[in-house]
Tab-separated table of C-alpha atoms and ligand atoms in Angstrom:
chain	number	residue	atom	x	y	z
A	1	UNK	CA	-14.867	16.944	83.189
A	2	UNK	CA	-15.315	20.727	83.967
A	3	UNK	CA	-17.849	22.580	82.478
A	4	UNK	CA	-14.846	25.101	80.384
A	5	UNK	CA	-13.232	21.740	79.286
A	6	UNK	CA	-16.201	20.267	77.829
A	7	UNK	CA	-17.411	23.366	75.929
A	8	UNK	CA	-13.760	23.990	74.161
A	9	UNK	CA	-13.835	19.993	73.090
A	10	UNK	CA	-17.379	20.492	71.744
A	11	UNK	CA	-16.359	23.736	69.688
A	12	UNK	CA	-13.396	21.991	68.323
A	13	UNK	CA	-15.388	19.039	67.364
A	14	UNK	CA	-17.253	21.477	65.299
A	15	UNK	CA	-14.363	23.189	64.095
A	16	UNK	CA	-12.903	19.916	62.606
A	17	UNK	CA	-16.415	18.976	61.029
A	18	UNK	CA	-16.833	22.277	59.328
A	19	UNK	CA	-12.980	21.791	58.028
A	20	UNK	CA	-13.322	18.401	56.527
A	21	UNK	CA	-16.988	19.383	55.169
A	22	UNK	CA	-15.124	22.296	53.477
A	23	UNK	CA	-12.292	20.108	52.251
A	24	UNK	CA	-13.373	16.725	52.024
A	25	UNK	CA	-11.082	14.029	53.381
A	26	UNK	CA	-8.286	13.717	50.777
A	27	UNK	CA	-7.571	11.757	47.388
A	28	UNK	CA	-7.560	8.238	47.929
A	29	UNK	CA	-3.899	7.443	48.396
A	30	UNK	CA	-1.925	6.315	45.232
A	31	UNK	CA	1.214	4.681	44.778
A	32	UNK	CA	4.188	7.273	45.316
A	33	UNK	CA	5.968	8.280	41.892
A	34	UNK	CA	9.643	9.280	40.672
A	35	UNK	CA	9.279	12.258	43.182
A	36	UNK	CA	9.459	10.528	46.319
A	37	UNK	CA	12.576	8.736	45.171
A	38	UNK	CA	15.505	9.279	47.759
A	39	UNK	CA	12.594	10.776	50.075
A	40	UNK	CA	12.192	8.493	53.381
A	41	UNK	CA	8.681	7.911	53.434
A	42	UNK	CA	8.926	4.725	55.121
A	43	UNK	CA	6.761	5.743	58.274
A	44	UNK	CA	4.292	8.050	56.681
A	45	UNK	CA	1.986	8.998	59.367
A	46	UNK	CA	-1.381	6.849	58.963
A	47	UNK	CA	-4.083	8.441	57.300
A	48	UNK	CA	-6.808	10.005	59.612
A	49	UNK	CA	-9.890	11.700	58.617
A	50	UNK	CA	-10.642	12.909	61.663
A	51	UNK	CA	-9.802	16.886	60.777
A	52	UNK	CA	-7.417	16.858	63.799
A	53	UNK	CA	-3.534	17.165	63.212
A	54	UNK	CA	-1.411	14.575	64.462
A	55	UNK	CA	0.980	15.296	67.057
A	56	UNK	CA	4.739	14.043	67.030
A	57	UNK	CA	7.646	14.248	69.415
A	58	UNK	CA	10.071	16.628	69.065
A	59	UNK	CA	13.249	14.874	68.665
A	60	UNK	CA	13.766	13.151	72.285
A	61	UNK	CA	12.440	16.440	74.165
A	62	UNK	CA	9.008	16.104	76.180
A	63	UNK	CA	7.238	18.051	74.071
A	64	UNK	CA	4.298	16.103	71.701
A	65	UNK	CA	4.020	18.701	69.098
A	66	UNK	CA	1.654	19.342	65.902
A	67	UNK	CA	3.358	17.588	62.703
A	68	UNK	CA	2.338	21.269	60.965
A	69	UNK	CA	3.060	24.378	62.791
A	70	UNK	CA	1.981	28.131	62.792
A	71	UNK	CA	4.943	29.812	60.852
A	72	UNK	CA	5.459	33.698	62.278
A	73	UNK	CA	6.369	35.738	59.241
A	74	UNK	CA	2.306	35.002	59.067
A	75	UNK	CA	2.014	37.997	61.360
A	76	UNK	CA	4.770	40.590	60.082
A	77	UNK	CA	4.303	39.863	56.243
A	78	UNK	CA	1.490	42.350	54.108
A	79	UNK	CA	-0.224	39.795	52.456
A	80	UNK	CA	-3.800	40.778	53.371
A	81	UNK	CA	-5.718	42.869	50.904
A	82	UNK	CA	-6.262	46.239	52.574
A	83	UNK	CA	-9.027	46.955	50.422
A	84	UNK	CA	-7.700	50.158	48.357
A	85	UNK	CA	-4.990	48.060	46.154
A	86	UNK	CA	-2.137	47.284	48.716
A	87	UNK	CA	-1.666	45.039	51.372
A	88	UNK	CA	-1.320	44.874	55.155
A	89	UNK	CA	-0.307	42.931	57.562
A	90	UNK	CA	-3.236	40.397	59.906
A	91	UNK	CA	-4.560	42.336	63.185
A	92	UNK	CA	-5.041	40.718	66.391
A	93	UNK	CA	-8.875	40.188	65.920
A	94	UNK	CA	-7.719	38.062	62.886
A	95	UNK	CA	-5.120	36.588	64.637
A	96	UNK	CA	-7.359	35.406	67.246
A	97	UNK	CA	-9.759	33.668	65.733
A	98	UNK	CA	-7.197	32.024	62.711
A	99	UNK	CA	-5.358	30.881	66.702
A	100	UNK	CA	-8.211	29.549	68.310
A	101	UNK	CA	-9.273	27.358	64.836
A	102	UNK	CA	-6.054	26.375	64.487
A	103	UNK	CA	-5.946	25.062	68.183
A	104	UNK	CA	-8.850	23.078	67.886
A	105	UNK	CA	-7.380	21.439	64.994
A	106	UNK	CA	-5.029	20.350	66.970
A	107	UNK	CA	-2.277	22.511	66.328
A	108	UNK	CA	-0.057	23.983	69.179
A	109	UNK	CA	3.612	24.470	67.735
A	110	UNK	CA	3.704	28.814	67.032
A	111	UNK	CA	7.522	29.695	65.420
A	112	UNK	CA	8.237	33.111	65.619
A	113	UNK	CA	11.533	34.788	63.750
A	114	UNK	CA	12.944	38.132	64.091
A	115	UNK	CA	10.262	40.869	63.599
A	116	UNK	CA	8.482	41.471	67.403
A	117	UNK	CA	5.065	41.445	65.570
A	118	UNK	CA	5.714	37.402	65.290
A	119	UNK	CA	5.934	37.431	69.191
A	120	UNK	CA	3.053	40.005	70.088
A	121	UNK	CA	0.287	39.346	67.666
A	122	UNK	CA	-0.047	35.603	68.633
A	123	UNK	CA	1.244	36.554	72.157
A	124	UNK	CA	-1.536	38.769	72.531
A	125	UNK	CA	-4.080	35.965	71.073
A	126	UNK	CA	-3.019	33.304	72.910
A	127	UNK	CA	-3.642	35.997	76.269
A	128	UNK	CA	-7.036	36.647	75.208
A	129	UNK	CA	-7.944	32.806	74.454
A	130	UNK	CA	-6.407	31.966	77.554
A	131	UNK	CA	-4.514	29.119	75.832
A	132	UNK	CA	-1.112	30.003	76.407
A	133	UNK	CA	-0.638	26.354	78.090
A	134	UNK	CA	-1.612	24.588	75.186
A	135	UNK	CA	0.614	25.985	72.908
A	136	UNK	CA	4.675	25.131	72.288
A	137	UNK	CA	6.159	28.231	71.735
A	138	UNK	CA	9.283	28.733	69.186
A	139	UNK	CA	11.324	31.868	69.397
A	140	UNK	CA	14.709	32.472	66.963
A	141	UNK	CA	17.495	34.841	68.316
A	142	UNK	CA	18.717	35.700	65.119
A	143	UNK	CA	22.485	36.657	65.829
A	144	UNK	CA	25.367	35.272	64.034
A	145	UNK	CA	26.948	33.086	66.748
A	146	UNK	CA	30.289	34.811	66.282
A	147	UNK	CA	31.718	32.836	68.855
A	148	UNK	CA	32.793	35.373	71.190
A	149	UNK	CA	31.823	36.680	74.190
A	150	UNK	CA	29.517	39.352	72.962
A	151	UNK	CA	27.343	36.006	71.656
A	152	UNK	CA	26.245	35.553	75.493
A	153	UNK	CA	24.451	39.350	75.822
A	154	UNK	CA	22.824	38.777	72.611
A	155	UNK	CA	21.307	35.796	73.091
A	156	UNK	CA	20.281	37.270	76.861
A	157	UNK	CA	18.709	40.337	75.614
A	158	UNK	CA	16.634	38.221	72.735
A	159	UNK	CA	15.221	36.271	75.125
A	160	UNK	CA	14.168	38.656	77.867
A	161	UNK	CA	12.721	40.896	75.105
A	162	UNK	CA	10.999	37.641	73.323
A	163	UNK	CA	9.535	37.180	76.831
A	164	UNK	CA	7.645	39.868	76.855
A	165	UNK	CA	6.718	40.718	73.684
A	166	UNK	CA	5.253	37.121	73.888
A	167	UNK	CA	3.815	37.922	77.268
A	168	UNK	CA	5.105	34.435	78.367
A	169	UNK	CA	7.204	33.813	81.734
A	170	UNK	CA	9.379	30.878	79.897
A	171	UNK	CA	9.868	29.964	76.059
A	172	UNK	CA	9.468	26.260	74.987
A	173	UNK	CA	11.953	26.287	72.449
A	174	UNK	CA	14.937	28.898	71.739
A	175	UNK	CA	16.175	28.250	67.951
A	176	UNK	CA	19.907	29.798	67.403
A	177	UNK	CA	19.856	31.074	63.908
A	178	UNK	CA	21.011	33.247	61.572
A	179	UNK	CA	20.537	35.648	58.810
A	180	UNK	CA	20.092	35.005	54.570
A	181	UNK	CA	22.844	37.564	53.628
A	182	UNK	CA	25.347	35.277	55.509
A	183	UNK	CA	24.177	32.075	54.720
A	184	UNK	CA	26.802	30.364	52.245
A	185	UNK	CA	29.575	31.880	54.281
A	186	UNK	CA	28.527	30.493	57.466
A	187	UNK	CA	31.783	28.779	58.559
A	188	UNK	CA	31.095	30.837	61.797
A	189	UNK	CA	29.330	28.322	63.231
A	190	UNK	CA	31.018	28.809	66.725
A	191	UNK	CA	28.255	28.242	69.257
A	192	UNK	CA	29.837	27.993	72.434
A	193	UNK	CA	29.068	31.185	73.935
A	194	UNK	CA	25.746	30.982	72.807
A	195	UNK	CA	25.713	27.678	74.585
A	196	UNK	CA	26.875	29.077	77.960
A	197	UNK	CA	24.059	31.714	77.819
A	198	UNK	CA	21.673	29.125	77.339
A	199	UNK	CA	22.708	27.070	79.809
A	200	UNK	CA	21.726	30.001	82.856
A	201	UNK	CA	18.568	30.645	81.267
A	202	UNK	CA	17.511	26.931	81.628
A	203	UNK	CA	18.769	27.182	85.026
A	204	UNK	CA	16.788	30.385	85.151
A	205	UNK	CA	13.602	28.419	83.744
A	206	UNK	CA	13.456	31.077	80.895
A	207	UNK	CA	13.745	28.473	78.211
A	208	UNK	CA	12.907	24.573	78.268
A	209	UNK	CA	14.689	23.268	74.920
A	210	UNK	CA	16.755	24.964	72.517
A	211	UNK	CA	18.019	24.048	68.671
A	212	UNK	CA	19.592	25.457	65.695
A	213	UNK	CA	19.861	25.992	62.352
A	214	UNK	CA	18.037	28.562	59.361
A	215	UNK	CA	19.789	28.805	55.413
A	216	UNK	CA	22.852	26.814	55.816
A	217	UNK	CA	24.473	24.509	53.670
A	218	UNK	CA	24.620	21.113	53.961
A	219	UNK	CA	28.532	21.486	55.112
A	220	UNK	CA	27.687	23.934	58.159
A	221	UNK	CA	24.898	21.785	59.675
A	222	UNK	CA	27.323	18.349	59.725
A	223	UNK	CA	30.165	20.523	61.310
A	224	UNK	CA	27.724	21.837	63.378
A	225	UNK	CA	25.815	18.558	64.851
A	226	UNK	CA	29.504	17.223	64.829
A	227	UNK	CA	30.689	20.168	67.599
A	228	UNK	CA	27.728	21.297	68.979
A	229	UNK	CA	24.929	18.620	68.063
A	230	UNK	CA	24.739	16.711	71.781
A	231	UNK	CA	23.915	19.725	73.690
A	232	UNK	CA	21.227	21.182	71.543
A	233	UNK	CA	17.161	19.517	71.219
A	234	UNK	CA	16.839	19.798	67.563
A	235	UNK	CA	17.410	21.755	63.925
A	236	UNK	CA	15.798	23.783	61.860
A	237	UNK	CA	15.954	23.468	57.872
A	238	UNK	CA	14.493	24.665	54.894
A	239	UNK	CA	12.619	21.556	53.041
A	240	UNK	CA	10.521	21.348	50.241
A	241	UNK	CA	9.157	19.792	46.676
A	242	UNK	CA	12.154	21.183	44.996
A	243	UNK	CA	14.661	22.126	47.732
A	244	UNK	CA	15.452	18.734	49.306
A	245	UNK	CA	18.797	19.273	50.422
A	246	UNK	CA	17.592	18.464	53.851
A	247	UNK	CA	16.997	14.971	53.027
A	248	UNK	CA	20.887	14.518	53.285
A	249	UNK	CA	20.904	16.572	56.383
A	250	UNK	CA	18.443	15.107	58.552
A	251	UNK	CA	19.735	11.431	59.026
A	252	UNK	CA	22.782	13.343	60.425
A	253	UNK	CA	20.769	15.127	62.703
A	254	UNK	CA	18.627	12.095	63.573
A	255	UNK	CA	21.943	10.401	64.385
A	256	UNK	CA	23.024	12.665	66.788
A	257	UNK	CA	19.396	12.496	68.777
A	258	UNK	CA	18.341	16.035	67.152
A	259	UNK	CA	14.296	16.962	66.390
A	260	UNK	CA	13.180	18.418	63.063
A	261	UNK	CA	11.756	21.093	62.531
A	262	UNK	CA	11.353	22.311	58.566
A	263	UNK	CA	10.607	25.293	56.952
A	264	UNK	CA	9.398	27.062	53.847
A	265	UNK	CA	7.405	24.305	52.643
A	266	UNK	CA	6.100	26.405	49.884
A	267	UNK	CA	9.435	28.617	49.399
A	268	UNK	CA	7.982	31.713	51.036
A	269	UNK	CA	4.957	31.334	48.536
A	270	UNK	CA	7.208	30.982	45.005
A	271	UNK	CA	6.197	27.207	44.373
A	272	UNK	CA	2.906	28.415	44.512
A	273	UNK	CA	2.946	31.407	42.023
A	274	UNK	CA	1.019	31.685	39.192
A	275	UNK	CA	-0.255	27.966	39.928
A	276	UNK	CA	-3.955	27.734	39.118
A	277	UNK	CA	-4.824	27.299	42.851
A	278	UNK	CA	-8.814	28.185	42.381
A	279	UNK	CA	-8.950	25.158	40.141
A	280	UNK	CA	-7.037	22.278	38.745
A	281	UNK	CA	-3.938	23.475	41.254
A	282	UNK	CA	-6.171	23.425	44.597
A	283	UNK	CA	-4.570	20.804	46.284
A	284	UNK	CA	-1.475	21.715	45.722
A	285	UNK	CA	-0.426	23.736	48.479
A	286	UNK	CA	-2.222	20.921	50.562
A	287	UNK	CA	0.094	18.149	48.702
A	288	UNK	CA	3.302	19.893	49.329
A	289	UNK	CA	2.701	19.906	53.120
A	290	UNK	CA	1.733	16.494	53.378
A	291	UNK	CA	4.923	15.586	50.937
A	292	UNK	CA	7.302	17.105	53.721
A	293	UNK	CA	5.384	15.256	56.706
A	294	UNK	CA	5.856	12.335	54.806
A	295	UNK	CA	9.490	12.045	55.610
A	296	UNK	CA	9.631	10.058	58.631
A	297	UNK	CA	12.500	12.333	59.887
A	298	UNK	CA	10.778	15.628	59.898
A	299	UNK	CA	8.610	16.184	63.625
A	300	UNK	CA	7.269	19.381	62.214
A	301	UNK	CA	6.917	21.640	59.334
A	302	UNK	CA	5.908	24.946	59.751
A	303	UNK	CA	3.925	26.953	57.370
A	304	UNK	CA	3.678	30.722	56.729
A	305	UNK	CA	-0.498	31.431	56.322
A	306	UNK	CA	-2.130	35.092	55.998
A	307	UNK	CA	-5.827	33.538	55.765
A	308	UNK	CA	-7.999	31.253	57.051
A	309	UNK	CA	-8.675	29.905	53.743
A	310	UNK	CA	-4.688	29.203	53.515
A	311	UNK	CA	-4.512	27.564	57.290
A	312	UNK	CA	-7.380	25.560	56.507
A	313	UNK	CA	-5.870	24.383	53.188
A	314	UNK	CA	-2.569	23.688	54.644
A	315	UNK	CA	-3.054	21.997	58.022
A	316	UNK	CA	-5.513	19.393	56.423
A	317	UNK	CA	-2.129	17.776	55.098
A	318	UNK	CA	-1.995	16.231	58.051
A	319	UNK	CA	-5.067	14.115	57.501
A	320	UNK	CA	-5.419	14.430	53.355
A	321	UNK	CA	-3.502	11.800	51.078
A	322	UNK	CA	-1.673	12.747	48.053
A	323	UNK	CA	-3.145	11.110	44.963
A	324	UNK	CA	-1.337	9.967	41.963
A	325	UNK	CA	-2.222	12.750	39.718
A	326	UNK	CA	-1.213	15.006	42.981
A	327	UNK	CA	2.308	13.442	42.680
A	328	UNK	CA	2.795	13.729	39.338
A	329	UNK	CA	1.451	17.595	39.572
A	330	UNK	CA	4.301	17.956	42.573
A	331	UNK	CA	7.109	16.545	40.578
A	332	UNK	CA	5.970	19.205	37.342
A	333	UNK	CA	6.800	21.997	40.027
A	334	UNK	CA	9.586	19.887	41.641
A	335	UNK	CA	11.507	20.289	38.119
A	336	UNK	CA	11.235	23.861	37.826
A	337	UNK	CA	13.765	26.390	39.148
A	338	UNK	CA	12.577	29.251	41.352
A	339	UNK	CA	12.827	32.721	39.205
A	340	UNK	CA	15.828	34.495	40.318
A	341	UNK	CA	14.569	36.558	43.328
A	342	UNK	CA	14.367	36.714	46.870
A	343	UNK	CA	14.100	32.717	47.440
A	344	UNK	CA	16.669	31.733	44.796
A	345	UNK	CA	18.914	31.142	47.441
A	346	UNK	CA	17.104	28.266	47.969
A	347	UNK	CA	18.539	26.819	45.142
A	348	UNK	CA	21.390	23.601	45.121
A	349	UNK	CA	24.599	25.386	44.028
A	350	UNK	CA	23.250	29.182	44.100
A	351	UNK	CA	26.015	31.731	45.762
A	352	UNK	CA	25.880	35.185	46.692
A	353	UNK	CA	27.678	37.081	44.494
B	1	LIG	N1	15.307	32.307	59.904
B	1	LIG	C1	14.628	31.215	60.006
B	1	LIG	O1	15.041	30.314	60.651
B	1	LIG	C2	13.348	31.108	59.252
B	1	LIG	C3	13.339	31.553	57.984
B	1	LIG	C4	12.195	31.427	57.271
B	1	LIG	C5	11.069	30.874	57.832
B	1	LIG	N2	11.063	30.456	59.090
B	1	LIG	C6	9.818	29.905	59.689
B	1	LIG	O2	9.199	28.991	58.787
B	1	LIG	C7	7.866	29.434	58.512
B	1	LIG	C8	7.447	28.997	57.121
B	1	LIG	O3	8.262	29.621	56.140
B	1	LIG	P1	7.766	30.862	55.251
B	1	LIG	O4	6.591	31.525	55.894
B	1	LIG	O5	8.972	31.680	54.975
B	1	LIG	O6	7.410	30.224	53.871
B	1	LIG	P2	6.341	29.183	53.333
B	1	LIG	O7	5.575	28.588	54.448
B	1	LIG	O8	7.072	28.314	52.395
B	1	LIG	O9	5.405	30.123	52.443
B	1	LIG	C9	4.445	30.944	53.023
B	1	LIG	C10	3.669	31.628	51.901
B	1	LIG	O10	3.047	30.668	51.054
B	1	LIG	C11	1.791	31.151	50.623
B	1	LIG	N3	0.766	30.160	50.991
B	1	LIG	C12	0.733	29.364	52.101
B	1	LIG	N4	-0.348	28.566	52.048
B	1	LIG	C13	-0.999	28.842	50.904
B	1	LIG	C14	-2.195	28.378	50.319
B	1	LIG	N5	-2.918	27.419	50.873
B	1	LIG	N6	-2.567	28.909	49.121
B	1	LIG	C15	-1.827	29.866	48.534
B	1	LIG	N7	-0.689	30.364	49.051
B	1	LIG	C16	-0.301	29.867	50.229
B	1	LIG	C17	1.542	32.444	51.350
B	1	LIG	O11	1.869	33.491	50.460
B	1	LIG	P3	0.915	34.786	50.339
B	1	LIG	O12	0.528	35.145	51.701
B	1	LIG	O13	1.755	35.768	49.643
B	1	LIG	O14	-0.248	34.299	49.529
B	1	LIG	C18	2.543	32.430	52.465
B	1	LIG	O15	3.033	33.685	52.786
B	1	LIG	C19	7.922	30.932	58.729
B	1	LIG	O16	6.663	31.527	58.848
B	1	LIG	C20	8.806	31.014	59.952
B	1	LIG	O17	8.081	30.739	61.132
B	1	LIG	C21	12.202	30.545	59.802
């Protein structure tokens, strides 16, 4: 073993200790209540108190990814106090060393959406930690797959700029998706142009694997693995406590050989609101995680994290148990409707006006 090797395993051994000192190693499991009715649990991953994320394969691609994965709107949202009453967004220093923790937790899948700053913040931290080839990295042309020609120099120019604002010479994993505004009225879901263009740039060897998917309906997504599902890797979904639409979405998927890959486990942070999370509410954010990677059809579930003290919290699902007090505490929120806002689209049966 090389001397570089030996020192990164022996700094992530300490990274996991200090984690599970920090959070101890979960609630001792309890028997699963009325919330994980309907829920496929049947192949919960084991529980392992080692601090270290578990690793699944995406779909029936090559790639052993982290069950919880670095979401990017962690990198354009201002969520960080700035220390004079407002907020701003994490810098690179932060993102660094939030990277490098993460990393020896075991976690390697990084999503990035539309703003650059998702590409060129951990771009530029993975550069200095020299830990590019560790990582799986996620980018989402976000273009409306119109289904005509046009399509092709979209998703051409995304990538090439993704490239380098990610200072990467080829992307793991290109996700087609799609904007909110447009989301109930996706019937658009032509792909094939898109398809061509991604084609030539895995001939190219720009991209390795590609997917779909963002705030669709239930509808879209089967019309979508029905014409386009055996050329693409996997799908992307929303899934959560209380917006489990998915679950009738992802034995389609699975059907047609696709990966998972979730989103918004917390609903951009609205589950979580005014939730007592310094006290009797602390393992909640920790509990919803570990409630979507309990579903044996999800590979990963990404999480959006502006601290330390949030990645921390959130990536020891992987290891912690829910208890039966947890459940019952995730079924309370389960039943309660987000307040109409930006998420509410989230909602079964909510339409743009
Ligand atoms: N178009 C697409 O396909 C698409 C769309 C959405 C998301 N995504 C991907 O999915 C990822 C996850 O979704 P998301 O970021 O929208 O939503 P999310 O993960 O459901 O929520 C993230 C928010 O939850 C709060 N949070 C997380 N952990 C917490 C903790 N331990 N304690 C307290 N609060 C906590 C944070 O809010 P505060 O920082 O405000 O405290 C954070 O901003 C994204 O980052 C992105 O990579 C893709």
């Amino acid at each position: 073993m090389n001397e570089h090797v030996s020192s990164r395993e022996t700094k992530a051994a300490s990274t996991r200790r200090r984690f599970l000192g920090q959070l101890g190693q979960g609630a001792v499991a309890g028997g699963a209540a009325g919330i994980l009715h309907g829920a496929d649990c049947s192949t919960a991953a084991g529980a392992s108190s080692d601090g270290r994320v578990k690793r699944r394969r995406l779909g029936t691609t090559n790639l052993e990814v982290s069950e919880v994965g670095f979401g990017g709107h962690s990198w354009s949202y201002k969520r960080t106090p700035d220390g004079s009453g407002g907020y701003r967004k994490l810098t690179i220093d932060e993102a660094v060393e939030m990277i490098d923790a993460a990393m020896d937790m075991g976690v390697n899948f990084f999503d990035s959406c539309t703003p650059l700053d998702e590409c060129t913040v951990p771009g530029e931290a993975l550069k200095r930690l020299k830990r590019r080839d560790e990582a799986v990295i996620s980018v989402r042309p976000s273009h409306k797959m119109k289904g005509v020609e046009n399509d092709k120099k979209e998703v051409y120019k995304w990538t090439e700029e993704r490239l380098k604002a990610w200072q990467i010479d080829h992307i793991d994993l290109l996700l087609l998706s799609n904007v909110a505004e447009v989301t109930p009225q996706s019937g658009y879901w032509d792909m094939s142009y898109s398809i061509e263009a991604l084609d030539k740039l895995k001939q190219q060897g720009k991209i390795r694997y590609t997917g779909f998917g963002s705030h669709f309906t239930p509808k879209w997504f089967f019309v979508a693995f029905h014409k386009f599902g055996k050329y693409f890797d996997c799908c992307s979904m929303p899934y959560n406590v209380r917006h489990r639409v998915a679950e009738k979405v992802m034995p389609a998927a699975r059907k047609v050989g696709l990966g998972v890959v979730t989103i918004k486990p917390f609903a951009r942070g609205s589950l979580l609101k005014g939730r007592d999370l310094e006290g009797a509410d602390a393992d909640v954010p920790r509990d919803m995680v570990a409630f979507v990677l309990k579903n044996k059809a999800v590979d990963v579930c990404l999480c959006g994290v502006h601290s330390m003290a949030q990645m921390k919290t959130d990536f020891s699902a992987s290891w912690a148990q829910i208890s039966q007090s947890g459940y019952q505490r995730l079924e309370q929120i389960a039943a309660t409707p987000v307040p109409h806002g930006e998420h509410c689209w989230l909602e079964e049966g909510w339409r743009y006006a």
